[in-house]
Structures are given as C-alpha cells and as structure tokens.
Amino acid sequence: MSVTTPLQALSVDELRQRTSTKWRTYPEDVLPLFVAETDFAPAPAVTDALLRAVQLGDTGYTPPDPGIRDAYVGFAQRRFGWTVDPERIRTTCDVMMGVVEILRHVTAPGDRVIVTPPVYPPFYDCVPEAGAVIERVPLLDTGDAWQLDLAGIDAALAAGARAVLLCNPHNPTGTVHSRENLAALADIVEKHGAVVVSDEIHSPLVHRGAVFTPFLDASPAAARVGYAVISASKAFNLAGLKCALMITADDATTAVVRALPAEVEWRTGLFGALSGVAAFLPESDEWLDAQLEALDVNRSLLAELLAEHVPAARYRIPDAGFLAWIDLTDLGWGDNPAAKILREAKVALHFGPHFGDEGKGHVRLNFGCSPDVLREAVERIGALARS
C-alpha cells in the first residue's frame, strides 16, 4: 500500500445535504457515528462513471456482464494477490441478499448456521430469512485480540450445524482472521461436510500491519467448501447503488451459485455495477489508499481521545475498516450505553446489544469522518461521563 496524503472528509454542512440514513435519521443537533457510511467525497472515477450514465440516460436494466467481474479480478490480484476466475463470479443486489440466497441452497429448513458474535446485526436476520436457525459460537477474546473459537465451531458442526456464516474481516471488532485460522476452519468444516459463506465486504479496508486472506484462497479445503460475497459498497460508500459479487473456487460450489434463480442476478443495480467497475479499476487505487491513510489517523486518534476524555473505555485499535468496538461497561451506563449517549450527549452510536449478548455494555463507533467530528463526539461523551 502506498503512503499518501490522507483523504479529507467533507464538512458537516456539506454532509447534512445528503439524504442517506446517516444524515436523515436524527435531528441536526446529533452527531451521527452509527451506520456504516463514510464522510468522504466519492472516488473521482466513480463520480465520472455515474455522471456519464446519468447524462446518457443509461438507467436501464443491468446487462449479464457489466464489466464488474473482470474489474474485480484485477482488483483482487493487485490488492490481495488472489487469482479469481471471472467465470466463477455472479452478481446480485447486495451482500446480505447474496448470503441469504446461497444459504437457501446449501441448507435445509431448520438447519443450524453458525455465527460468531459479537457480529454484524443483519446476520441474525438473514439466517432465518433463508429458513435456517442461528447457532452462536462467540469469538474468543485472548486479551490482545479476538479470534475464531475453532473448538467451539467443531463441536457445533459435530452436533449437526450445517454452515458457518463468517465475517472476514470481522464487523464490529475489525479483526482480520489469519490464514492459519481460516485454513483450520476450512479443515473442520470439510470434515463435517458443511460449508462456509464468507462476508468479505470490508476486505479492501485492511490497515498497515495486517494482511487480508480471502477465505477461498486460505487453502485447497477452503476453496472446496467456501462461498465469498463481496462488494465495493463499504470501501467506496456505494451502499445505495446495489451490487455485490458471489464468488466460488470449486466446480461443486460454482454449480450451486449458477443454479440460483435468474432474478437473483436481475436484482443487481446498474449504477451499482457501473460504480463498482470504476471503484475496482486501478484508477481508484490512489483514492482508496488516501482513504486508508485517513482511517489510520482516526483509529489511533480515537485511542488518544478516549484515553483523555473517557478513560474508563476499553478500545482495541481495529486492523480493518472504519468501525470501532468500544467497551463502556465500567461507566455503569447499563447494557445499552449508546441509548444514554444519544439521549444526553447527542451522539448517535450503534447499539452494542444488537451485535449479540456479547455487545452488552458496548457501542460501535464509525470513525470514517473528519478528525474534528471524531474529537467533538468523544468530547461530548467525555463530558457526559464527568457529569
């Protein structure tokens, strides 16, 4: 990754002109650091692609090959050293839709699917949507890091669970699972005749000092048992444009994805595909690196601000993404401290219990913003803690 000048976030006045969830959910006296939207202007190549489409009236149905498969193949090779076969990629609307549709076809109604809390709240919805049942195997906290509970996953699969829904990198902890752990997971899953569906939406946002391993590239066994679902939407702030990729690396898993109904692919948004192509091409690498520099500054700044203003907070600097998992248990603000912070400090954070029981006493904070916004948010929380 090249080191460049950090990307500058837009001003709050500019951001309040946006009509997305982050800026329209709460009144203007609330600083919104909850939902996973970032505060940067789009990558120039993305803006150019969307402007051209609008000017041409290119607003129709998404074609079978909008170019995003080849664009992602190049991106994966450049950024991860991962060789992807474009013929093993199929598009859909978004990552959670891809997860649901794959789970529908690899599990039977009532089958148990393992999730690893604390974890992205929609996981708790998409598994039942697919007709399956949640099996919780929480992450292990080693004191220095979080990691998969491989023994617990082995036991759950031995007891009949049929799939693992993996978050790689992990949301909300920012954990980048090691190649060794992913390969060990694949061996366990293959032993039990199960599968892994890996949500890799945060994969472009891995910071210095960490290395992202695509699950399908972790080992030959991972290639046989795995499905990956990815999108440019988190790294390039394109969630409203709707395009995700379902990727496989084995003939049997590829056959499953190819057998999904045509409507699964038809739901791909044309603007999502066009912007995804622009995001994944080399022209956007410099913008992505500049964003990573900005996020690197903020993830460390957050540690300094919490130490100064909220010393009772416990925060582990994440290895990926723009989301911070913060333990506020020692403040005595109950299971859901974000509710008090929203009400009394006028800062909107994601409610910790939504991530599972392990989220009680925790909040998730989005630091994909300007340092000034981050500073003001923590100062408000600190003032509340001192009151």
GROMACS .gro file of C-alpha atoms in nm:
model
  387
    1MET     CA    1   0.000   0.000   0.000
    2SER     CA    2   0.140   0.339  -0.096
    3VAL     CA    3   0.161   0.610   0.168
    4THR     CA    4  -0.008   0.928   0.055
    5THR     CA    5  -0.186   1.234   0.193
    6PRO     CA    6  -0.492   1.134   0.397
    7LEU     CA    7  -0.826   1.190   0.226
    8GLN     CA    8  -1.016   1.485   0.369
    9ALA     CA    9  -1.374   1.435   0.483
   10LEU     CA   10  -1.647   1.670   0.366
   11SER     CA   11  -1.766   1.940   0.604
   12VAL     CA   12  -2.067   1.875   0.825
   13ASP     CA   13  -2.259   2.144   0.634
   14GLU     CA   14  -2.197   1.957   0.310
   15LEU     CA   15  -2.277   1.621   0.467
   16ARG     CA   16  -2.610   1.742   0.603
   17GLN     CA   17  -2.719   1.794   0.242
   18ARG     CA   18  -2.702   1.417   0.194
   19THR     CA   19  -3.032   1.230   0.217
   20SER     CA   20  -2.897   0.891   0.328
   21THR     CA   21  -2.968   0.713   0.655
   22LYS     CA   22  -2.666   0.854   0.835
   23TRP     CA   23  -2.772   1.214   0.788
   24ARG     CA   24  -3.152   1.190   0.797
   25THR     CA   25  -3.222   0.956   1.089
   26TYR     CA   26  -3.155   1.202   1.372
   27PRO     CA   27  -3.204   1.578   1.429
   28GLU     CA   28  -2.925   1.818   1.336
   29ASP     CA   29  -2.805   1.853   1.696
   30VAL     CA   30  -2.696   1.486   1.689
   31LEU     CA   31  -2.355   1.381   1.554
   32PRO     CA   32  -2.420   1.058   1.359
   33LEU     CA   33  -2.146   0.797   1.400
   34PHE     CA   34  -2.364   0.487   1.390
   35VAL     CA   35  -2.441   0.337   1.048
   36ALA     CA   36  -2.152   0.229   0.821
   37GLU     CA   37  -2.147   0.524   0.581
   38THR     CA   38  -1.832   0.731   0.541
   39ASP     CA   39  -1.799   1.109   0.509
   40PHE     CA   40  -1.565   1.135   0.210
   41ALA     CA   41  -1.641   1.259  -0.141
   42PRO     CA   42  -1.659   0.969  -0.389
   43ALA     CA   43  -1.358   0.843  -0.579
   44PRO     CA   44  -1.329   1.061  -0.893
   45ALA     CA   45  -1.360   0.761  -1.126
   46VAL     CA   46  -1.686   0.666  -0.954
   47THR     CA   47  -1.824   1.020  -0.991
   48ASP     CA   48  -1.726   1.026  -1.358
   49ALA     CA   49  -1.891   0.690  -1.427
   50LEU     CA   50  -2.217   0.790  -1.260
   51LEU     CA   51  -2.229   1.135  -1.422
   52ARG     CA   52  -2.177   0.983  -1.765
   53ALA     CA   53  -2.452   0.728  -1.704
   54VAL     CA   54  -2.697   0.998  -1.599
   55GLN     CA   55  -2.607   1.220  -1.893
   56LEU     CA   56  -2.660   0.930  -2.133
   57GLY     CA   57  -2.981   0.819  -1.966
   58ASP     CA   58  -2.805   0.489  -1.900
   59THR     CA   59  -3.058   0.395  -1.635
   60GLY     CA   60  -3.199   0.069  -1.765
   61TYR     CA   61  -3.157  -0.294  -1.670
   62THR     CA   62  -2.819  -0.436  -1.573
   63PRO     CA   63  -2.667  -0.647  -1.854
   64PRO     CA   64  -2.537  -1.002  -1.796
   65ASP     CA   65  -2.177  -0.875  -1.799
   66PRO     CA   66  -2.147  -0.509  -1.695
   67GLY     CA   67  -1.768  -0.547  -1.663
   68ILE     CA   68  -1.751  -0.578  -1.287
   69ARG     CA   69  -1.634  -0.938  -1.286
   70ASP     CA   70  -1.314  -0.856  -1.477
   71ALA     CA   71  -1.266  -0.536  -1.277
   72TYR     CA   72  -1.281  -0.729  -0.951
   73VAL     CA   73  -1.045  -0.998  -1.081
   74GLY     CA   74  -0.784  -0.727  -1.137
   75PHE     CA   75  -0.853  -0.565  -0.801
   76ALA     CA   76  -0.820  -0.895  -0.611
   77GLN     CA   77  -0.489  -0.969  -0.785
   78ARG     CA   78  -0.345  -0.623  -0.716
   79ARG     CA   79  -0.466  -0.581  -0.359
   80PHE     CA   80  -0.464  -0.938  -0.222
   81GLY     CA   81  -0.252  -1.143  -0.462
   82TRP     CA   82  -0.563  -1.356  -0.517
   83THR     CA   83  -0.633  -1.511  -0.856
   84VAL     CA   84  -1.009  -1.523  -0.919
   85ASP     CA   85  -1.174  -1.695  -1.217
   86PRO     CA   86  -1.425  -1.445  -1.363
   87GLU     CA   87  -1.640  -1.736  -1.475
   88ARG     CA   88  -1.696  -1.820  -1.109
   89ILE     CA   89  -1.847  -1.479  -1.026
   90ARG     CA   90  -2.216  -1.387  -1.031
   91THR     CA   91  -2.373  -1.057  -0.929
   92THR     CA   92  -2.670  -0.975  -0.707
   93CYS     CA   93  -2.820  -0.677  -0.524
   94ASP     CA   94  -2.614  -0.664  -0.205
   95VAL     CA   95  -2.403  -0.882   0.021
   96MET     CA   96  -2.681  -0.988   0.255
   97MET     CA   97  -2.901  -1.088  -0.038
   98GLY     CA   98  -2.616  -1.299  -0.171
   99VAL     CA   99  -2.571  -1.459   0.171
  100VAL     CA  100  -2.942  -1.540   0.201
  101GLU     CA  101  -2.968  -1.690  -0.147
  102ILE     CA  102  -2.662  -1.908  -0.100
  103LEU     CA  103  -2.780  -2.026   0.243
  104ARG     CA  104  -3.120  -2.115   0.096
  105HIS     CA  105  -2.947  -2.355  -0.141
  106VAL     CA  106  -2.688  -2.511   0.090
  107THR     CA  107  -2.910  -2.565   0.396
  108ALA     CA  108  -3.249  -2.723   0.456
  109PRO     CA  109  -3.527  -2.557   0.658
  110GLY     CA  110  -3.439  -2.575   1.026
  111ASP     CA  111  -3.068  -2.639   0.971
  112ARG     CA  112  -2.838  -2.453   1.207
  113VAL     CA  113  -2.593  -2.191   1.079
  114ILE     CA  114  -2.303  -2.081   1.299
  115VAL     CA  115  -2.239  -1.710   1.356
  116THR     CA  116  -1.953  -1.566   1.561
  117PRO     CA  117  -2.079  -1.284   1.786
  118PRO     CA  118  -2.040  -1.004   1.851
  119VAL     CA  119  -2.127  -0.978   1.484
  120TYR     CA  120  -2.300  -0.761   1.223
  121PRO     CA  121  -2.667  -0.745   1.326
  122PRO     CA  122  -2.820  -0.841   0.987
  123PHE     CA  123  -2.661  -1.185   1.028
  124TYR     CA  124  -2.931  -1.254   1.288
  125ASP     CA  125  -3.198  -1.173   1.029
  126CYS     CA  126  -3.058  -1.326   0.711
  127VAL     CA  127  -3.016  -1.675   0.856
  128PRO     CA  128  -3.388  -1.705   0.949
  129GLU     CA  129  -3.477  -1.545   0.615
  130ALA     CA  130  -3.300  -1.836   0.448
  131GLY     CA  131  -3.506  -2.080   0.657
  132ALA     CA  132  -3.220  -2.176   0.890
  133VAL     CA  133  -3.160  -2.129   1.264
  134ILE     CA  134  -2.883  -1.930   1.437
  135GLU     CA  135  -2.613  -2.124   1.624
  136ARG     CA  136  -2.395  -1.887   1.828
  137VAL     CA  137  -2.023  -1.960   1.872
  138PRO     CA  138  -1.876  -1.634   2.009
  139LEU     CA  139  -1.532  -1.507   1.922
  140LEU     CA  140  -1.262  -1.574   2.178
  141ASP     CA  141  -1.102  -1.270   2.341
  142THR     CA  142  -0.737  -1.352   2.406
  143GLY     CA  143  -0.679  -1.023   2.586
  144ASP     CA  144  -0.486  -0.887   2.289
  145ALA     CA  145  -0.714  -0.986   2.001
  146TRP     CA  146  -1.029  -1.168   1.900
  147GLN     CA  147  -1.016  -1.496   1.715
  148LEU     CA  148  -1.243  -1.772   1.596
  149ASP     CA  149  -1.334  -2.038   1.852
  150LEU     CA  150  -1.234  -2.329   1.633
  151ALA     CA  151  -1.303  -2.589   1.902
  152GLY     CA  152  -1.649  -2.443   1.956
  153ILE     CA  153  -1.721  -2.442   1.583
  154ASP     CA  154  -1.602  -2.802   1.559
  155ALA     CA  155  -1.837  -2.903   1.841
  156ALA     CA  156  -2.133  -2.719   1.688
  157LEU     CA  157  -2.076  -2.883   1.350
  158ALA     CA  158  -2.035  -3.223   1.515
  159ALA     CA  159  -2.373  -3.162   1.679
  160GLY     CA  160  -2.537  -3.103   1.344
  161ALA     CA  161  -2.482  -2.743   1.231
  162ARG     CA  162  -2.453  -2.729   0.853
  163ALA     CA  163  -2.284  -2.398   0.773
  164VAL     CA  164  -2.066  -2.119   0.911
  165LEU     CA  165  -2.151  -1.758   0.828
  166LEU     CA  166  -1.812  -1.591   0.851
  167CYS     CA  167  -1.739  -1.218   0.878
  168ASN     CA  168  -1.395  -1.166   0.722
  169PRO     CA  169  -1.273  -0.905   0.819
  170HIS     CA  170  -1.493  -0.909   1.125
  171ASN     CA  171  -1.754  -0.644   1.199
  172PRO     CA  172  -1.761  -0.489   1.461
  173THR     CA  173  -1.421  -0.583   1.604
  174GLY     CA  174  -1.212  -0.507   1.296
  175THR     CA  175  -1.043  -0.846   1.330
  176VAL     CA  176  -0.853  -0.976   1.026
  177HIS     CA  177  -0.861  -1.353   1.054
  178SER     CA  178  -0.524  -1.515   0.990
  179ARG     CA  179  -0.461  -1.751   0.701
  180GLU     CA  180  -0.379  -2.024   0.952
  181ASN     CA  181  -0.710  -1.988   1.135
  182LEU     CA  182  -0.908  -1.974   0.813
  183ALA     CA  183  -0.735  -2.285   0.683
  184ALA     CA  184  -0.804  -2.463   1.012
  185LEU     CA  185  -1.169  -2.357   0.991
  186ALA     CA  186  -1.189  -2.497   0.639
  187ASP     CA  187  -1.049  -2.832   0.751
  188ILE     CA  188  -1.305  -2.854   1.033
  189VAL     CA  189  -1.592  -2.760   0.804
  190GLU     CA  190  -1.488  -3.008   0.536
  191LYS     CA  191  -1.455  -3.285   0.795
  192HIS     CA  192  -1.821  -3.234   0.885
  193GLY     CA  193  -1.946  -3.198   0.527
  194ALA     CA  194  -2.056  -2.839   0.589
  195VAL     CA  195  -1.992  -2.508   0.411
  196VAL     CA  196  -1.865  -2.156   0.483
  197VAL     CA  197  -2.030  -1.842   0.349
  198SER     CA  198  -1.784  -1.556   0.395
  199ASP     CA  199  -1.896  -1.192   0.403
  200GLU     CA  200  -1.585  -1.005   0.282
  201ILE     CA  201  -1.733  -0.659   0.230
  202HIS     CA  202  -1.467  -0.487   0.446
  203SER     CA  203  -1.175  -0.661   0.273
  204PRO     CA  204  -1.047  -0.355   0.079
  205LEU     CA  205  -1.007  -0.167   0.410
  206VAL     CA  206  -0.730  -0.363   0.584
  207HIS     CA  207  -0.475  -0.138   0.753
  208ARG     CA  208  -0.096  -0.146   0.767
  209GLY     CA  209   0.037  -0.430   0.977
  210ALA     CA  210  -0.243  -0.670   0.883
  211VAL     CA  211  -0.285  -0.893   0.579
  212PHE     CA  212  -0.625  -0.989   0.443
  213THR     CA  213  -0.666  -1.352   0.338
  214PRO     CA  214  -0.968  -1.423   0.118
  215PHE     CA  215  -1.136  -1.730   0.265
  216LEU     CA  216  -1.141  -1.908  -0.072
  217ASP     CA  217  -0.765  -1.856  -0.100
  218ALA     CA  218  -0.679  -1.977   0.251
  219SER     CA  219  -0.627  -2.341   0.149
  220PRO     CA  220  -0.743  -2.606  -0.101
  221ALA     CA  221  -1.007  -2.715   0.151
  222ALA     CA  222  -1.135  -2.357   0.180
  223ALA     CA  223  -1.171  -2.341  -0.198
  224ARG     CA  224  -1.381  -2.658  -0.187
  225VAL     CA  225  -1.616  -2.563   0.099
  226GLY     CA  226  -1.641  -2.187   0.062
  227TYR     CA  227  -1.854  -1.915  -0.088
  228ALA     CA  228  -1.748  -1.548  -0.073
  229VAL     CA  229  -1.974  -1.245  -0.112
  230ILE     CA  230  -1.810  -0.907  -0.166
  231SER     CA  231  -1.896  -0.553  -0.275
  232ALA     CA  232  -1.735  -0.216  -0.328
  233SER     CA  233  -2.007  -0.060  -0.117
  234LYS     CA  234  -1.829  -0.023   0.219
  235ALA     CA  235  -1.485   0.079   0.093
  236PHE     CA  236  -1.626   0.326  -0.161
  237ASN     CA  237  -1.950   0.426   0.019
  238LEU     CA  238  -2.181   0.289  -0.251
  239ALA     CA  239  -2.438   0.105  -0.039
  240GLY     CA  240  -2.736   0.274  -0.202
  241LEU     CA  241  -2.637   0.164  -0.554
  242LYS     CA  242  -2.681  -0.211  -0.501
  243CYS     CA  243  -2.427  -0.450  -0.647
  244ALA     CA  244  -2.247  -0.745  -0.485
  245LEU     CA  245  -2.046  -1.037  -0.618
  246MET     CA  246  -2.087  -1.403  -0.522
  247ILE     CA  247  -1.758  -1.585  -0.579
  248THR     CA  248  -1.664  -1.954  -0.575
  249ALA     CA  249  -1.348  -2.153  -0.641
  250ASP     CA  250  -1.466  -2.512  -0.695
  251ASP     CA  251  -1.688  -2.683  -0.952
  252ALA     CA  252  -1.940  -2.803  -0.693
  253THR     CA  253  -1.984  -2.463  -0.526
  254THR     CA  254  -1.986  -2.287  -0.863
  255ALA     CA  255  -2.272  -2.512  -0.972
  256VAL     CA  256  -2.472  -2.401  -0.668
  257VAL     CA  257  -2.432  -2.032  -0.749
  258ARG     CA  258  -2.503  -2.084  -1.118
  259ALA     CA  259  -2.826  -2.264  -1.024
  260LEU     CA  260  -2.961  -1.963  -0.832
  261PRO     CA  261  -3.272  -1.813  -0.994
  262ALA     CA  262  -3.215  -1.556  -1.267
  263GLU     CA  263  -3.398  -1.299  -1.055
  264VAL     CA  264  -3.112  -1.308  -0.801
  265GLU     CA  265  -2.885  -1.161  -1.068
  266TRP     CA  266  -3.151  -0.931  -1.217
  267ARG     CA  267  -3.168  -0.750  -0.883
  268THR     CA  268  -2.819  -0.608  -0.942
  269GLY     CA  269  -2.839  -0.228  -0.975
  270LEU     CA  270  -2.689  -0.088  -1.295
  271PHE     CA  271  -2.546   0.213  -1.108
  272GLY     CA  272  -2.404  -0.030  -0.853
  273ALA     CA  273  -2.231  -0.227  -1.126
  274LEU     CA  274  -2.102   0.081  -1.310
  275SER     CA  275  -1.969   0.241  -0.991
  276GLY     CA  276  -1.822  -0.093  -0.880
  277VAL     CA  277  -1.628  -0.121  -1.205
  278ALA     CA  278  -1.489   0.229  -1.154
  279ALA     CA  279  -1.402   0.151  -0.790
  280PHE     CA  280  -1.220  -0.173  -0.869
  281LEU     CA  281  -1.014  -0.040  -1.161
  282PRO     CA  282  -0.655   0.082  -1.097
  283GLU     CA  283  -0.767   0.445  -1.140
  284SER     CA  284  -0.926   0.432  -0.795
  285ASP     CA  285  -0.634   0.276  -0.607
  286GLU     CA  286  -0.484   0.614  -0.514
  287TRP     CA  287  -0.818   0.731  -0.370
  288LEU     CA  288  -0.855   0.410  -0.170
  289ASP     CA  289  -0.503   0.442  -0.032
  290ALA     CA  290  -0.572   0.804   0.068
  291GLN     CA  291  -0.887   0.694   0.249
  292LEU     CA  292  -0.691   0.423   0.430
  293GLU     CA  293  -0.443   0.688   0.542
  294ALA     CA  294  -0.728   0.897   0.684
  295LEU     CA  295  -0.875   0.597   0.863
  296ASP     CA  296  -0.534   0.503   1.001
  297VAL     CA  297  -0.503   0.852   1.151
  298ASN     CA  298  -0.850   0.830   1.303
  299ARG     CA  299  -0.821   0.482   1.452
  300SER     CA  300  -0.518   0.596   1.650
  301LEU     CA  301  -0.666   0.938   1.729
  302LEU     CA  302  -0.970   0.764   1.876
  303ALA     CA  303  -0.747   0.577   2.120
  304GLU     CA  304  -0.588   0.904   2.231
  305LEU     CA  305  -0.923   1.082   2.266
  306LEU     CA  306  -1.078   0.801   2.469
  307ALA     CA  307  -0.775   0.787   2.698
  308GLU     CA  308  -0.807   1.161   2.760
  309HIS     CA  309  -1.184   1.205   2.782
  310VAL     CA  310  -1.332   0.860   2.860
  311PRO     CA  311  -1.054   0.674   3.043
  312ALA     CA  312  -1.295   0.404   3.161
  313ALA     CA  313  -1.349   0.299   2.796
  314ARG     CA  314  -1.176  -0.010   2.663
  315TYR     CA  315  -1.090   0.005   2.292
  316ARG     CA  316  -0.870  -0.217   2.080
  317ILE     CA  317  -0.747  -0.048   1.762
  318PRO     CA  318  -0.901  -0.241   1.470
  319ASP     CA  319  -0.694  -0.400   1.195
  320ALA     CA  320  -0.957  -0.328   0.927
  321GLY     CA  321  -1.241  -0.095   0.845
  322PHE     CA  322  -1.371   0.227   0.996
  323LEU     CA  323  -1.570   0.083   1.285
  324ALA     CA  324  -1.456   0.086   1.649
  325TRP     CA  325  -1.583  -0.162   1.909
  326ILE     CA  326  -1.574   0.010   2.247
  327ASP     CA  327  -1.647  -0.142   2.588
  328LEU     CA  328  -1.814   0.113   2.818
  329THR     CA  329  -1.919  -0.135   3.085
  330ASP     CA  330  -1.713   0.036   3.356
  331LEU     CA  331  -1.912   0.358   3.315
  332GLY     CA  332  -2.216   0.185   3.461
  333TRP     CA  333  -2.449   0.300   3.181
  334GLY     CA  334  -2.625  -0.034   3.150
  335ASP     CA  335  -2.646  -0.292   2.875
  336ASN     CA  336  -2.704  -0.034   2.602
  337PRO     CA  337  -2.489   0.273   2.676
  338ALA     CA  338  -2.548   0.412   2.326
  339ALA     CA  339  -2.905   0.495   2.427
  340LYS     CA  340  -2.785   0.723   2.708
  341ILE     CA  341  -2.517   0.875   2.485
  342LEU     CA  342  -2.774   0.954   2.216
  343ARG     CA  343  -3.020   1.099   2.462
  344GLU     CA  344  -2.782   1.306   2.675
  345ALA     CA  345  -2.467   1.367   2.467
  346LYS     CA  346  -2.639   1.390   2.126
  347VAL     CA  347  -2.400   1.143   1.965
  348ALA     CA  348  -2.551   0.853   1.770
  349LEU     CA  349  -2.355   0.527   1.803
  350HIS     CA  350  -2.464   0.176   1.708
  351PHE     CA  351  -2.632  -0.010   1.995
  352GLY     CA  352  -2.397  -0.280   2.125
  353PRO     CA  353  -2.663  -0.540   2.217
  354HIS     CA  354  -2.773  -0.553   1.853
  355PHE     CA  355  -2.449  -0.743   1.786
  356GLY     CA  356  -2.545  -1.018   2.033
  357ASP     CA  357  -2.525  -1.069   2.408
  358GLU     CA  358  -2.151  -1.006   2.386
  359GLY     CA  359  -2.237  -0.648   2.290
  360LYS     CA  360  -2.393  -0.559   2.623
  361GLY     CA  361  -2.214  -0.257   2.766
  362HIS     CA  362  -2.054  -0.185   2.427
  363VAL     CA  363  -2.101   0.063   2.145
  364ARG     CA  364  -1.987   0.066   1.783
  365LEU     CA  365  -1.850   0.397   1.660
  366ASN     CA  366  -1.792   0.492   1.295
  367PHE     CA  367  -1.465   0.683   1.262
  368GLY     CA  368  -1.495   0.727   0.886
  369CYS     CA  369  -1.531   1.100   0.942
  370SER     CA  370  -1.313   1.409   0.992
  371PRO     CA  371  -1.082   1.422   1.295
  372ASP     CA  372  -1.275   1.729   1.413
  373VAL     CA  373  -1.608   1.540   1.414
  374LEU     CA  374  -1.444   1.248   1.592
  375ARG     CA  375  -1.294   1.481   1.851
  376GLU     CA  376  -1.623   1.658   1.917
  377ALA     CA  377  -1.810   1.328   1.953
  378VAL     CA  378  -1.565   1.190   2.210
  379GLU     CA  379  -1.555   1.520   2.398
  380ARG     CA  380  -1.935   1.512   2.425
  381ILE     CA  381  -1.922   1.156   2.561
  382GLY     CA  382  -1.645   1.256   2.799
  383ALA     CA  383  -1.848   1.548   2.933
  384LEU     CA  384  -2.136   1.309   2.996
  385ALA     CA  385  -1.902   1.069   3.180
  386ARG     CA  386  -1.785   1.353   3.407
  387SER     CA  387  -2.132   1.485   3.480
   0.00000   0.00000   0.00000
